[in-house]
């Protein structure tokens, strides 16, 4: 093992885990002094094409409070056929099937390379995946047409045996019965009346009839499939029908666009709740505007009242917000309980109420997609990508996951942040201090894909005066039970261990094992999580204080001498991440609508480390004749006339032509054969952008602009404003473009940080 | 009473002192006795035991002479009628009056100038048909078919119209057994015997044996309307007129009794035939105020010359008493039966449409009456005086026209609003909802697709029929196609709406299961033009029966269905009709859910009225909403059992809809009837979203309205729709004295939306006379209209009063009217004489029919639904319909003249008119029977049924086979003729003499006593006579 960097990378690839600290401080006191909590980013279903799942049940520790899974860290007595649980030290008998094991004949789960292992288990009946489309019909004709086509297209992407259902809504909600011949039949609900799940099921005729009604009619024996199949049908049976049905969808004919999103979702949830609880199902909501009536309405139907802004929210002027949020939260929690997930595809130029509806996607692991119109490639391709298949030809989606975390006794679980809900399972390893969604050792993630990443925070509880024996290791086990897209039930088990170190004597070990990238993302998640409930400035202040404390702890400096301040390599980038995080839309609401903030935060809370870092600090590449494309500083000084810049902020891909390049392009040099190299130069960033676009979900907004273009603001707002109209010395120099802003630049930020870190007063 | 000697039944002994007390306490026999709806100003009497009716215990037929006739105002009548008391027991002296010129009608007492030549003694023998029958001791004297030429035409008194009078003397002899039905003839019989005593004819002294056998009966004279006071144990015996006594069939089989010769009592058939003979086929011009039109049964050509045709308006009397005192005395209801959309035959002129342009119709500034022939133009035509409120109004410049030498506008005959009784105005936006021109109306078909209807094939029948029927939606005459849009809903426990937009490949079904708060799930595509959406609609109609073919849903909803239809019309901003095809009690959990509450124990109790009231209140508010949104509800019911028509029909009733009921619907036998009804109803001429206002000239006003209407206030009659068969009966009351010169003017204005969506005003004007002479009032009465009024008011009253009270009131009202006549108009005669005004000659028989109707007969064997159904139908009937309904038409068809086109003359509805060798058709507008005597000529049977003999006829048949022989053709044409212009299709039932179904048939022989306990004509006559006698005392 050469460096910690390699170690971290290897661990991430194998286990999908990245810890903020890879050597753990051995006592509670020291751990708190580390400022950045001991935490990890876990990608439970990280794609492992090299990991063949085993086809048997995991072996569990027999202690009822432990039930840890047999793993390579366990001590095994091959002769006695016993193994000792590395979490509770319980000695367990191997099950009879393991009679033949020996040092040379080990089961996979004991081999060190299988610190992550996946079991396929046979439990319960396999139900096909369910896709319930909930479609807004209050759309412009063009949008509706585009949406219809996307939906029709999607039918061919679904697994053939998947069940599919359709609910359309506008002023009314229509639940379409898909098994009808000759006539299209739907159940209609009023958009203004909230109904309980029971009422919905009664009205849809889903409740079992109490008594057989007519004498002489044989009762159909398999009641359940018959009932549910009216609204949810195997796609291969009804794709023609459904295609026609979608084709005939009309715009909501009522005079005003009244959108009953709240009730529509409620019905969708109720329908699945009554028919297929606890099976993998996606409710896919397609909406073209804010809910305007009924429970969950976000704005009134009068056009004179605009939808709430941050300003309104601060002034407590958003009169529908609280009620609507409550409605959607209730729905989201019900959905999560049922193990279904809700996707929101919101396409409109104005806000669509994502702020209120965000919990539907956040709590259930659903997707949230925001676009300007359904008739854009952004939506079309994003939607298509939902049904993308992974490396092994399987859908990149999984359902109803139950993530359980087990820790060795020095460690407790403080909480998790990600697209999950608490299952409220208290246990010996649950900490009383909560970070994120805490108070439990199990979470439910109703919808997840191979990228879905949770931040899990721990607390070291070992007392200072109870030293850990030399060479002792702390262990954490993650057990994720989920429904695979092939409808199999699977269990993925990841067991990791890290060394303890005494912070007083071995601080340099701990320091060296600091993963600043993971730490930045983990801190950012905490900050964003706080920002949902706290005032923005408070969160920033908290982040700043944490940063200062970290610098004080790990910086090398002479007291009160800012110039002497140094940070070791493993911390060197961390302040910069924090600088960009402070400027990011996750913490800054200025210039963003509440919907946009919700959208950004939603994605930040579920993407993996790499993507999260891109979101915090966008990547900037420069293309010029001076050499091959190179990453450059996200700084205004990188904006040069003879450069083409490619910026990836995760949400946007911006190609920016420098002043000179833009002029050349206008002059048409690229079309002249003798300037073919210019043509290639122009083409290079496009190709690279294309590559990013291909893989990213959701599709980023693609911006192609040039010096002085209005869309250049996407770039200018992201780069570090090292040159502004305030520091005039840079004017006229060939060193980049000045930014018109009052924001502090990284240099100023760092200067202040140093000053504060070294200050003895702090 | 005690002198009668048969106060044997214990319960009565107690009551006698009190009865005596009553007689002492309540003096004048003609004191008013009304229930509230009759609008007696002395309302305190309404609830009190009716003193007026209290059959005073004073011995009947006391020999005391009649009191002096009212002085002063009654001079004319004193002159008219031979005055001077006649001693009891005397052979009655009838004065003779000249017969009218046409000499077909019965005679009448002449005006005062005429009375002199008619010396009573001489004329009575020579000119009257004296029917004194000593054996029967009942004399009925009629001026009927006498052939005396009237001399009154020479008189110079134009207002003295012929007054007809019918006198009868009832003189029971002691040896005469009581009239035919001993159970019901009680009072008649007792009165007869009392008369007998006073007549001094030696009475047998024997108590009537029949009476003794009936301990429950009221002994002594008369009946006791106040018997309610005696406590419930007497309920069975308290019914106040003979018909009410529960008669057992056993009594029917009692010893044969001698009967009064039925031919001697006034015959409705005779009256009808006489009127037909005198006025039928002629032209009747409405050019004179207060002239009495021909009877409804008479065919004639009516020409509007300033007053509305009797097809539109008929009045109970065409001469109003000038003061309210007079009106109270006469007790003749002042009412008009208005059928604003009545069909006029093609040979009469349809209504002209007047367009006054943007200003809208010209109206009186004060009372808002519309321009009409009653407006008097003055000051050279610059102003006009309103005939109703006498306000002087400016004539708008565009309307100005000069007057001619008699003060009439030069353009009098060019403008319908100046010269005609009925016409229409084009309404302006001011008359429209929200000041927006209305959309064309819509028809929504709402089909119950529960298990029963699917199973019976009804749903398929309806769907198949609709496919052709929708091409026949009503349209304006000049239009190519109908503007009416159609929509479809099916329902069982939930509602299914259908999108049948023309551009759809297939219909879309939308299920609304939120029946608690029903709503319309779609706007576009629900109501469509049939021509445009024909293929989708036909596709849908093909599919509906299949779609529910395997349904097992047996529960239904009802109120949400109406609600849904109403909401749909509201959303489409148009008026319209719902056609609901429903079959069962709505028991599913939803608003308007009903339970079976049919309780026979409630009959004859104070709670009986609840059976006619809706079970839950929601129906009433639903009806109100429907009316407010112009949603008319037509209900086709196919019940197998109790469905609570009182509740289900309520909305139909209030919204001007029509209720159809097909008991135990059988596809093969009942579909022709149903389909004809459906077709007719869809094609019916209808006005939508209508509001009617009746304005009157000063001195009286409309106080009460009866019909398929809704009233939000006291003046505006709201009807979600009004079709050609719906009539509103309006009662008038005096405010003040009426002026004989200006008369009593009535203007009825109906604002409505036409089938093409035009807003129109239909105006009917009629002028009546006023008189200070009661005789004039009696002369111009119309019995058919009276019966219509009595029926509607009584049927309305049963909602709030016990049946018994309502019936008593009807009897006493009859007696009062006749007694008042006797007292004030007729020549003095023996008390034992029954004297009937000629115009009311048939009032007793009709009144008896009304009393015997199922609605007013609370018998357990009559289903409650049937009664509620009849009640509802009658409430909206016009005069012709009630006439036929209460006195069915009985046509002999065994001795037809096969060569002539004429319909055979009807015969009286009595068993006596039937014969074993005859065949008869009987129809009352709802049912039709073909009665075949056991020895009907085989050739007739062969001709009709194509079977050799009586025994081969299947009684199940409801249609006569189409046979190419003169019998069949003739009978078919007769049946068709009977059916024509009737609002309901009559299912033909074949009744063979002496077979079981005959019992049903016999109920319609209304002159006979009824198996349900109705009195026979004769008995009732006796009863009324006795009442009158008591009143006169």
Short mmCIF file of C-alpha atoms in Angstrom, two decimals, chain A residues 172 174 177 180-193 195 202-204 213-215 217 241 245 248-250 253-255, chain B residues 451 498 501 504-514 517-524 539-540 543 547 549-554 571:
data_model
loop_
_atom_site.label_atom_id
_atom_site.label_comp_id
_atom_site.label_asym_id
_atom_site.label_seq_id
_atom_site.Cartn_x
_atom_site.Cartn_y
_atom_site.Cartn_z
CA UNK A 172 -59.66 16.33 -12.37
CA UNK A 174 -58.17 10.27 -14.14
CA UNK A 177 -58.05 1.35 -16.62
CA UNK A 180 -60.46 -2.31 -21.69
CA UNK A 181 -61.20 -3.15 -25.23
CA UNK A 182 -63.23 -0.91 -27.45
CA UNK A 183 -63.58 1.85 -24.95
CA UNK A 184 -61.08 3.63 -22.85
CA UNK A 185 -62.15 3.67 -19.29
CA UNK A 186 -60.93 5.79 -16.46
CA UNK A 187 -61.90 6.59 -12.91
CA UNK A 188 -62.18 10.26 -12.27
CA UNK A 189 -61.57 12.13 -9.06
CA UNK A 190 -62.16 15.67 -8.09
CA UNK A 191 -58.95 17.59 -7.79
CA UNK A 192 -59.94 19.54 -4.76
CA UNK A 193 -60.78 16.82 -2.33
CA UNK A 195 -59.09 11.28 0.03
CA UNK A 202 -62.98 1.88 -2.36
CA UNK A 203 -63.63 4.26 -5.18
CA UNK A 204 -61.30 2.43 -7.48
CA UNK A 213 -72.67 -10.17 -4.74
CA UNK A 214 -74.50 -12.31 -7.18
CA UNK A 215 -75.45 -15.81 -6.51
CA UNK A 217 -71.40 -16.55 -10.15
CA UNK A 241 -53.46 0.17 -25.92
CA UNK A 245 -54.36 6.09 -24.96
CA UNK A 248 -55.42 10.52 -27.42
CA UNK A 249 -54.64 12.45 -24.28
CA UNK A 250 -56.15 15.87 -24.56
CA UNK A 253 -60.20 21.25 -21.42
CA UNK A 254 -61.27 23.36 -18.50
CA UNK A 255 -60.97 27.04 -19.06
CA UNK B 451 -77.75 -6.22 -12.68
CA UNK B 498 -68.80 9.12 -21.56
CA UNK B 501 -66.32 13.80 -28.92
CA UNK B 504 -62.29 10.24 -30.93
CA UNK B 505 -61.70 6.84 -32.39
CA UNK B 506 -63.61 5.25 -29.58
CA UNK B 507 -65.66 6.58 -26.72
CA UNK B 508 -64.01 7.20 -23.41
CA UNK B 509 -65.60 6.17 -20.18
CA UNK B 510 -64.98 8.09 -17.03
CA UNK B 511 -65.96 6.57 -13.76
CA UNK B 512 -66.84 8.86 -10.92
CA UNK B 513 -66.98 6.88 -7.76
CA UNK B 514 -67.02 9.81 -5.41
CA UNK B 517 -69.74 14.78 -3.73
CA UNK B 518 -70.44 14.12 -7.31
CA UNK B 519 -68.94 16.22 -10.07
CA UNK B 520 -68.65 16.23 -13.81
CA UNK B 521 -65.36 14.79 -14.92
CA UNK B 522 -65.26 16.35 -18.35
CA UNK B 523 -66.56 19.34 -20.15
CA UNK B 524 -65.46 18.92 -23.69
CA UNK B 539 -70.20 2.85 -30.99
CA UNK B 540 -70.89 3.71 -27.38
CA UNK B 543 -70.91 -1.17 -26.25
CA UNK B 547 -69.64 -3.51 -21.14
CA UNK B 549 -72.97 -7.71 -19.46
CA UNK B 550 -71.32 -9.52 -16.60
CA UNK B 551 -72.08 -6.98 -13.95
CA UNK B 552 -73.22 -8.21 -10.61
CA UNK B 553 -73.83 -4.85 -9.08
CA UNK B 554 -77.32 -4.69 -7.73
CA UNK B 571 -70.86 23.40 -16.45
#
